[in-house]
Amino acid sequence: MKKTLYRNLLKELLALGLIVQLSFLSISPYVTAKQTVQDKTDTLQELNLLRGEHFLYVNATKDVTSFHIRYSFPPDYNYQVPIMLEILNDSTADVLNYEIQKDSLEPNNVINFTLGSMQKGDMVFLHFFCWVLVINNNYSDLPEYAKIPKKCELPEETKYWLSSSDMVQTNSILLKIKAYEVKGFTTNLFVLAHKIAFYVKYHKLPFYSLQLALGTLKGQDALTTLFRNGDCPGRSHLSCALFRINNVPARVVMVTRSYPFWYQMHFMVEYYCPNYGWILSEVHNAETPYEPKNQIVMRICSLEDENTTGHDFIFSKMTGVEQWFWIDDNAVKPYYKDLKEGSKLNMFPEKALFTNTTTAFTTINVTETVFSFYQQYLGKNLSEENLNHFRSAVVDQKQAIESFKQSEDPYGYIDYMTLALNEYGEISE
């Protein structure tokens, strides 16, 4: 009896708190962060609904029993909040179960698919959407000047991103010389960021274009990229090296961007600005900062990721690429062909709308809270009654997505997400 009363009270408090945006709700780092413009209730805030679409084909080189595929899933991070995972009915893989799990490095998530047995020569595929809500930041609040920090001035948790790795060789004398050369006499972090982005894209650009045309792209580590230029993984590694050598924490970020073509994965960079936070840069195109609405962040790469890279699936000689999925049976291989057939991905901006800041953060809050319940119960062994509540909540989440796509304000979306929250509140432990 006490448990039921407590659960109902908790449900009511959560629902009420989300509607009026109680300040005690735990939200993403963006909400607790830096931008003073957030406090202006008359400021219009942009919300963006993004859909990542993924095809993953695998084939069996011999008979296999059930196996697992772990695939990166958008984290609740900074300016984005995941809404849900949607597996499409045209998927041919025998999906026995799937969960969204926390990865070893926060805030990363992975989908853990359990797939049924395959016979030698079989090919199956997964087709799924990753739905994400983004509260955009146009970086209009960035100051004109931020001092390049000394190592002793950095928060302890960011110093991890100053380390050397197999892909970001900050101990290299040649990279150190280039890092100091690119920096020059500037003491402004933002000037340094622009200089790094410009250099990384345009140095030896004709040679890169020739390699791309001939399909002869090779290692994507920072040192090799210094001599040959590189694709987006290489440019990201070189950028990180130039930042880290100058005492600026920097890390590789895997994202899905909207392109007019299908691709494997895209790589970008974040660098750390004291008293502001992590700033996203599209170094592949020499653009910094880069607004969050333009991509879905899939994974923050760790030093372990930098030390355990694989090869590109299209350019066979291109190595040094961080991985975004892992298959636990060596007899099951991913199938890539030409990014028209076979495995591929893309991102599609579904809808952008503007609302007042209070409503925008209410929308983010309810999304984050609903997703935390969705993640908690997805793939779990629920009783029939609890499973019905879970399924009803998922239907409400899908209705919320459709409402957002068809509206010029987020109120219908909030209503449906609140209904989903109520359904999750009915699930008994």
Coordinates of C-alpha atoms in Angstrom, one line a residue:
M1 CA 0.0 0.0 0.0
K2 CA 2.8 2.4 0.9
K3 CA 4.6 1.5 -2.2
T4 CA 1.6 2.3 -4.4
L5 CA 0.9 5.6 -2.7
Y6 CA 4.6 6.6 -3.0
R7 CA 4.6 5.7 -6.7
N8 CA 1.5 7.7 -7.4
L9 CA 2.8 10.7 -5.5
L10 CA 6.1 10.5 -7.4
K11 CA 4.2 10.3 -10.7
E12 CA 2.1 13.4 -9.8
L13 CA 5.1 15.4 -8.7
L14 CA 7.0 14.6 -11.8
A15 CA 4.1 15.5 -14.1
L16 CA 3.4 18.7 -12.3
G17 CA 7.0 19.6 -12.0
L18 CA 7.5 19.2 -15.8
I19 CA 4.6 21.3 -16.7
V20 CA 5.7 24.3 -14.6
Q21 CA 9.4 23.5 -15.1
L22 CA 10.4 23.1 -11.4
S23 CA 14.0 23.9 -11.0
F24 CA 15.0 20.8 -9.1
L25 CA 14.6 18.5 -12.1
S26 CA 17.8 16.9 -13.3
I27 CA 18.4 17.8 -16.9
S28 CA 21.3 17.7 -19.4
P29 CA 24.5 19.7 -18.9
Y30 CA 23.1 22.4 -21.3
V31 CA 20.4 23.4 -18.8
T32 CA 22.9 23.8 -15.9
A33 CA 25.5 25.5 -18.1
K34 CA 26.6 28.8 -19.2
Q35 CA 24.3 30.8 -21.3
T36 CA 22.9 33.9 -19.6
V37 CA 20.5 34.3 -22.5
Q38 CA 18.6 31.3 -21.1
D39 CA 17.4 33.4 -18.2
K40 CA 15.5 35.9 -20.4
T41 CA 12.0 34.6 -20.6
D42 CA 11.2 36.8 -23.6
T43 CA 13.9 35.2 -25.7
L44 CA 12.8 32.9 -28.5
Q45 CA 14.5 29.5 -28.3
E46 CA 14.8 27.2 -31.3
L47 CA 13.8 23.5 -30.8
N48 CA 14.8 20.9 -33.5
L49 CA 13.4 17.4 -34.1
L50 CA 16.1 15.3 -35.7
R51 CA 15.8 11.7 -37.1
G52 CA 18.8 9.5 -37.6
E53 CA 18.2 6.7 -40.0
H54 CA 20.5 3.6 -39.9
F55 CA 20.9 0.5 -42.0
L56 CA 23.2 -2.2 -40.7
Y57 CA 23.7 -5.3 -42.9
V58 CA 25.5 -8.3 -41.6
N59 CA 26.4 -11.7 -43.1
A60 CA 27.4 -15.0 -41.6
T61 CA 30.7 -16.7 -42.7
K62 CA 29.6 -19.9 -40.9
D63 CA 26.6 -21.1 -38.8
V64 CA 26.2 -19.0 -35.7
T65 CA 23.9 -19.2 -32.7
S66 CA 22.4 -16.0 -31.2
F67 CA 24.8 -13.1 -30.9
H68 CA 24.9 -9.5 -29.9
I69 CA 25.5 -6.2 -31.8
R70 CA 26.3 -3.1 -29.7
Y71 CA 25.5 0.0 -31.7
S72 CA 26.1 3.6 -30.6
F73 CA 22.9 5.5 -29.6
P74 CA 22.6 9.2 -29.0
P75 CA 23.4 10.2 -25.4
D76 CA 21.5 12.7 -23.3
Y77 CA 24.2 15.3 -23.7
N78 CA 24.6 19.0 -23.8
Y79 CA 22.0 20.4 -26.2
Q80 CA 20.4 17.1 -27.2
V81 CA 18.0 14.7 -25.6
P82 CA 17.1 11.3 -27.1
I83 CA 13.4 10.6 -27.5
M84 CA 13.3 6.9 -28.5
L85 CA 14.5 4.2 -30.8
E86 CA 12.3 2.9 -33.5
I87 CA 13.0 -0.3 -35.3
L88 CA 11.4 -0.5 -38.8
N89 CA 9.3 -3.4 -39.9
D90 CA 11.3 -4.1 -43.0
S91 CA 14.3 -5.2 -40.8
T92 CA 15.0 -8.8 -41.7
A93 CA 17.2 -9.6 -38.7
D94 CA 15.7 -11.9 -36.0
V95 CA 15.7 -9.5 -33.1
L96 CA 15.2 -11.4 -29.9
N97 CA 15.7 -8.4 -27.7
Y98 CA 17.2 -5.0 -27.5
E99 CA 18.1 -2.5 -24.8
I100 CA 19.6 0.9 -24.6
Q101 CA 22.5 0.6 -22.1
K102 CA 25.0 3.0 -20.5
D103 CA 28.4 2.7 -22.0
S104 CA 31.6 2.7 -20.0
L105 CA 32.3 6.4 -20.7
E106 CA 29.5 8.6 -19.7
P107 CA 27.3 10.0 -21.2
N108 CA 27.5 7.4 -24.1
N109 CA 24.8 4.9 -24.8
V110 CA 24.7 1.8 -26.9
I111 CA 21.8 -0.3 -28.2
N112 CA 22.5 -3.9 -27.3
F113 CA 20.7 -6.0 -30.0
T114 CA 20.3 -9.7 -29.3
L115 CA 19.9 -11.4 -32.7
G116 CA 18.9 -15.0 -33.5
S117 CA 20.9 -17.7 -35.2
M118 CA 22.1 -17.4 -38.8
Q119 CA 23.3 -20.0 -41.2
K120 CA 26.5 -19.7 -43.3
G121 CA 25.9 -17.3 -46.2
D122 CA 22.8 -15.7 -44.6
M123 CA 22.6 -11.9 -44.8
V124 CA 20.2 -9.9 -42.7
F125 CA 19.8 -6.2 -41.8
L126 CA 18.6 -3.8 -39.1
H127 CA 16.8 -0.7 -40.1
F128 CA 16.0 1.8 -37.3
F129 CA 15.5 5.4 -36.4
C130 CA 17.1 7.4 -33.6
W131 CA 14.8 10.3 -32.6
V132 CA 16.4 13.2 -30.9
L133 CA 15.2 16.7 -29.6
V134 CA 17.8 19.5 -29.7
I135 CA 17.6 22.9 -28.0
N136 CA 19.8 24.9 -30.3
N137 CA 22.7 27.1 -29.3
N138 CA 23.8 29.6 -32.0
Y139 CA 26.7 30.6 -29.8
S140 CA 25.7 34.3 -29.8
D141 CA 26.7 34.4 -26.1
L142 CA 30.3 33.5 -26.8
P143 CA 32.6 36.2 -25.6
E144 CA 35.0 37.7 -28.2
Y145 CA 38.0 36.7 -26.1
A146 CA 38.9 33.7 -23.9
K147 CA 42.4 33.1 -22.7
I148 CA 44.1 29.9 -23.8
P149 CA 44.3 28.1 -20.5
K150 CA 47.3 26.8 -18.6
K151 CA 47.0 23.2 -17.6
C152 CA 46.8 24.2 -13.9
E153 CA 43.7 26.3 -14.7
L154 CA 41.7 23.5 -16.2
P155 CA 39.1 21.5 -14.3
E156 CA 40.6 18.1 -13.3
E157 CA 38.0 16.1 -15.2
T158 CA 39.0 17.8 -18.5
K159 CA 42.7 17.0 -18.3
Y160 CA 42.0 13.5 -19.5
W161 CA 41.5 15.0 -22.9
L162 CA 45.1 16.4 -23.0
S163 CA 46.6 12.9 -23.1
S164 CA 48.5 11.3 -26.0
S165 CA 47.0 8.3 -27.8
D166 CA 47.7 6.1 -30.8
M167 CA 45.6 8.4 -33.0
V168 CA 46.5 11.7 -31.3
Q169 CA 50.2 11.6 -30.8
T170 CA 50.8 14.7 -28.7
N171 CA 54.3 13.5 -27.9
S172 CA 55.4 13.9 -31.5
I173 CA 58.0 16.6 -32.0
L174 CA 56.7 17.3 -35.5
L175 CA 53.2 17.8 -34.2
K176 CA 54.4 20.0 -31.4
I177 CA 56.3 22.2 -33.9
K178 CA 53.1 22.5 -36.1
A179 CA 50.9 23.2 -33.0
Y180 CA 53.1 26.1 -31.9
E181 CA 53.4 27.4 -35.4
V182 CA 49.6 27.4 -35.9
K183 CA 49.1 29.1 -32.6
G184 CA 51.6 31.8 -33.3
F185 CA 51.4 34.7 -30.9
T186 CA 47.6 34.6 -30.2
T187 CA 46.4 34.2 -26.6
N188 CA 42.8 34.0 -27.7
L189 CA 41.3 30.5 -27.6
F190 CA 38.7 31.3 -30.3
V191 CA 41.3 32.6 -32.6
L192 CA 43.3 29.4 -32.0
A193 CA 40.2 27.3 -32.8
H194 CA 39.7 29.1 -36.1
K195 CA 43.3 28.8 -37.1
I196 CA 43.3 25.1 -36.3
A197 CA 40.1 24.4 -38.3
F198 CA 41.4 26.4 -41.3
Y199 CA 44.8 24.7 -41.3
V200 CA 43.4 21.2 -40.8
K201 CA 41.1 21.5 -43.8
Y202 CA 43.2 23.3 -46.3
H203 CA 46.8 22.0 -45.8
K204 CA 47.7 19.7 -48.7
L205 CA 44.1 19.8 -49.9
P206 CA 44.9 19.0 -53.5
F207 CA 46.7 15.8 -52.3
Y208 CA 43.7 14.8 -50.2
S209 CA 41.4 15.3 -53.2
L210 CA 43.6 13.1 -55.3
Q211 CA 43.6 10.4 -52.6
L212 CA 39.9 10.5 -52.4
A213 CA 39.4 10.3 -56.1
L214 CA 41.8 7.3 -56.4
G215 CA 40.6 5.6 -53.3
T216 CA 44.0 5.6 -51.7
L217 CA 43.2 7.1 -48.3
K218 CA 45.4 5.6 -45.7
G219 CA 46.1 6.1 -41.9
Q220 CA 43.9 8.7 -40.2
D221 CA 46.1 9.3 -37.2
A222 CA 47.2 12.9 -36.5
L223 CA 50.8 12.4 -37.6
T224 CA 49.9 10.8 -40.9
T225 CA 47.3 13.4 -41.5
L226 CA 49.9 16.1 -41.0
F227 CA 51.7 14.9 -44.0
R228 CA 48.8 13.7 -46.2
N229 CA 45.7 15.5 -45.0
G230 CA 42.9 13.1 -44.3
D231 CA 39.2 12.4 -44.2
C232 CA 37.0 13.6 -41.3
P233 CA 38.5 11.1 -38.8
G234 CA 42.1 12.2 -39.7
R235 CA 41.2 15.9 -39.6
S236 CA 39.6 15.3 -36.2
H237 CA 42.7 13.6 -34.8
L238 CA 45.0 16.3 -36.1
S239 CA 42.8 19.0 -34.7
C240 CA 42.8 17.3 -31.3
A241 CA 46.6 17.0 -31.4
L242 CA 47.0 20.7 -32.2
F243 CA 44.5 21.7 -29.4
R244 CA 46.0 19.3 -26.8
I245 CA 49.6 20.4 -27.4
N246 CA 48.4 23.9 -26.7
N247 CA 46.8 22.9 -23.3
V248 CA 43.3 22.9 -24.7
P249 CA 41.3 19.7 -24.0
A250 CA 39.8 18.3 -27.2
R251 CA 38.1 15.1 -28.2
V252 CA 36.7 13.4 -31.2
V253 CA 32.9 13.2 -31.5
M254 CA 31.0 10.9 -33.8
V255 CA 27.9 12.4 -35.3
T256 CA 25.2 11.9 -38.0
R257 CA 24.9 15.0 -40.1
S258 CA 22.4 15.7 -42.8
Y259 CA 23.9 15.1 -46.2
P260 CA 22.4 14.7 -49.7
F261 CA 24.0 11.2 -49.7
W262 CA 24.3 8.2 -47.5
Y263 CA 27.6 7.6 -45.6
Q264 CA 29.3 5.5 -42.9
M265 CA 29.7 8.0 -39.9
H266 CA 30.9 11.6 -39.6
F267 CA 33.6 12.8 -37.2
M268 CA 33.9 16.2 -35.5
V269 CA 35.7 17.8 -32.6
E270 CA 34.9 19.4 -29.3
Y271 CA 37.3 21.7 -27.5
Y272 CA 37.0 22.9 -23.9
C273 CA 36.6 26.6 -23.1
P274 CA 37.0 27.4 -19.4
N275 CA 33.9 29.0 -17.8
Y276 CA 31.8 28.0 -20.9
G277 CA 32.1 24.3 -21.6
W278 CA 32.6 22.1 -24.7
I279 CA 32.3 23.8 -28.0
L280 CA 31.6 21.7 -31.2
S281 CA 33.6 22.4 -34.3
E282 CA 33.1 21.0 -37.8
V283 CA 36.8 20.9 -38.6
H284 CA 36.3 18.9 -41.8
N285 CA 34.8 22.0 -43.3
A286 CA 36.7 24.6 -41.2
E287 CA 33.6 25.8 -39.3
T288 CA 33.8 26.7 -35.7
P289 CA 31.7 26.8 -33.6
Y290 CA 29.0 24.6 -35.1
E291 CA 25.4 24.7 -34.0
P292 CA 23.9 21.6 -32.4
K293 CA 20.9 21.5 -34.6
N294 CA 23.0 20.4 -37.5
Q295 CA 23.8 16.9 -36.3
I296 CA 23.0 14.1 -33.8
V297 CA 25.9 13.4 -31.5
M298 CA 26.3 9.6 -31.5
R299 CA 29.4 9.1 -29.3
I300 CA 32.0 11.0 -27.4
C301 CA 35.2 9.1 -28.2
S302 CA 37.4 8.1 -25.3
L303 CA 41.2 7.5 -25.3
E304 CA 40.4 3.8 -25.4
D305 CA 38.4 4.4 -28.6
E306 CA 41.5 6.3 -30.0
N307 CA 43.7 3.3 -29.1
T308 CA 41.4 0.6 -30.6
T309 CA 40.5 2.0 -34.0
G310 CA 39.5 -0.1 -37.0
H311 CA 39.5 0.3 -40.8
D312 CA 37.1 2.1 -43.1
F313 CA 34.5 -0.1 -44.6
I314 CA 34.8 1.4 -48.1
F315 CA 38.4 2.4 -48.4
S316 CA 40.2 -0.8 -47.4
K317 CA 43.6 0.8 -46.8
M318 CA 42.1 3.6 -44.6
T319 CA 42.9 2.8 -41.0
G320 CA 42.6 4.7 -37.7
V321 CA 38.8 5.0 -37.6
E322 CA 37.0 4.8 -34.3
Q323 CA 34.2 2.3 -34.3
W324 CA 30.5 2.9 -33.6
F325 CA 29.3 -0.7 -33.5
W326 CA 30.7 -4.0 -32.2
I327 CA 29.7 -7.6 -33.0
D328 CA 30.6 -10.3 -30.4
D329 CA 30.8 -13.1 -32.9
N330 CA 33.8 -13.0 -35.4
A331 CA 31.9 -15.1 -37.8
V332 CA 29.4 -12.3 -38.4
K333 CA 30.7 -9.5 -40.6
P334 CA 29.2 -6.1 -41.4
Y335 CA 28.3 -5.7 -45.1
Y336 CA 29.1 -2.4 -46.8
K337 CA 29.1 -2.0 -50.6
D338 CA 28.7 1.4 -52.1
L339 CA 26.6 3.4 -49.6
K340 CA 23.7 2.9 -51.9
E341 CA 23.3 -0.8 -51.1
G342 CA 24.3 -2.3 -47.8
S343 CA 25.0 -0.6 -44.5
K344 CA 24.7 3.2 -44.5
L345 CA 23.2 6.1 -42.4
N346 CA 22.0 9.7 -42.6
M347 CA 20.3 12.3 -40.5
F348 CA 17.1 14.1 -41.5
P349 CA 15.9 17.4 -39.8
E350 CA 12.2 16.8 -39.3
K351 CA 11.1 20.1 -37.8
A352 CA 12.3 23.4 -36.3
L353 CA 10.1 25.6 -34.2
F354 CA 10.6 28.6 -31.9
T355 CA 9.0 29.1 -28.5
N356 CA 9.7 31.0 -25.4
T357 CA 12.6 29.9 -23.2
T358 CA 10.5 28.6 -20.4
T359 CA 8.4 26.4 -22.7
A360 CA 11.6 25.2 -24.5
F361 CA 13.1 24.0 -21.3
T362 CA 9.9 22.4 -20.2
T363 CA 9.9 20.5 -23.5
I364 CA 13.5 19.4 -22.9
N365 CA 12.8 18.4 -19.3
V366 CA 9.8 16.2 -20.1
T367 CA 11.7 14.6 -22.9
E368 CA 14.6 13.7 -20.7
T369 CA 12.5 12.3 -17.9
V370 CA 10.3 10.2 -20.2
F371 CA 13.4 8.9 -22.0
S372 CA 14.9 7.9 -18.6
F373 CA 11.9 5.7 -17.9
Y374 CA 11.8 4.4 -21.5
Q375 CA 15.5 3.4 -21.2
Q376 CA 14.8 1.8 -17.8
Y377 CA 12.0 -0.5 -19.0
L378 CA 13.0 -1.2 -22.7
G379 CA 13.8 -4.8 -23.2
K380 CA 13.1 -5.8 -19.6
N381 CA 11.0 -8.8 -18.6
L382 CA 7.8 -7.0 -17.6
S383 CA 4.5 -8.5 -16.4
E384 CA 1.6 -8.4 -18.8
E385 CA 0.0 -5.4 -17.0
N386 CA 3.3 -3.5 -16.9
L387 CA 4.0 -4.4 -20.5
N388 CA 0.7 -2.8 -21.5
H389 CA 1.6 0.4 -19.7
F390 CA 5.0 0.4 -21.4
R391 CA 3.5 -0.1 -24.9
S392 CA 0.9 2.6 -24.2
A393 CA 3.7 5.0 -23.2
V394 CA 5.7 4.2 -26.4
V395 CA 2.5 5.0 -28.5
D396 CA 2.3 8.3 -26.7
Q397 CA 5.9 9.1 -27.4
K398 CA 5.3 8.4 -31.1
Q399 CA 2.2 10.6 -31.0
A400 CA 4.4 13.3 -29.4
I401 CA 6.8 13.1 -32.3
E402 CA 4.0 13.4 -34.9
S403 CA 2.5 16.4 -33.0
F404 CA 5.9 18.2 -33.0
K405 CA 6.2 17.6 -36.8
Q406 CA 2.8 19.0 -37.5
S407 CA 2.7 22.0 -35.1
E408 CA 4.2 25.4 -34.8
D409 CA 4.5 25.1 -31.0
P410 CA 5.5 22.3 -28.7
Y411 CA 2.4 22.2 -26.5
G412 CA 0.8 19.1 -28.1
Y413 CA 4.2 17.4 -27.8
I414 CA 4.4 18.2 -24.1
D415 CA 0.8 16.9 -23.6
Y416 CA 1.6 13.5 -25.2
M417 CA 4.9 13.2 -23.4
T418 CA 3.1 13.8 -20.1
L419 CA 0.7 11.0 -21.0
A420 CA 3.7 8.8 -21.6
L421 CA 5.1 9.8 -18.2
N422 CA 1.8 8.9 -16.6
E423 CA 1.9 5.4 -18.2
Y424 CA 5.4 4.8 -17.0
G425 CA 4.3 5.9 -13.5
E426 CA 1.8 3.1 -13.5
I427 CA 4.5 0.4 -13.9
S428 CA 5.0 -1.4 -10.7
E429 CA 8.4 -2.7 -9.6

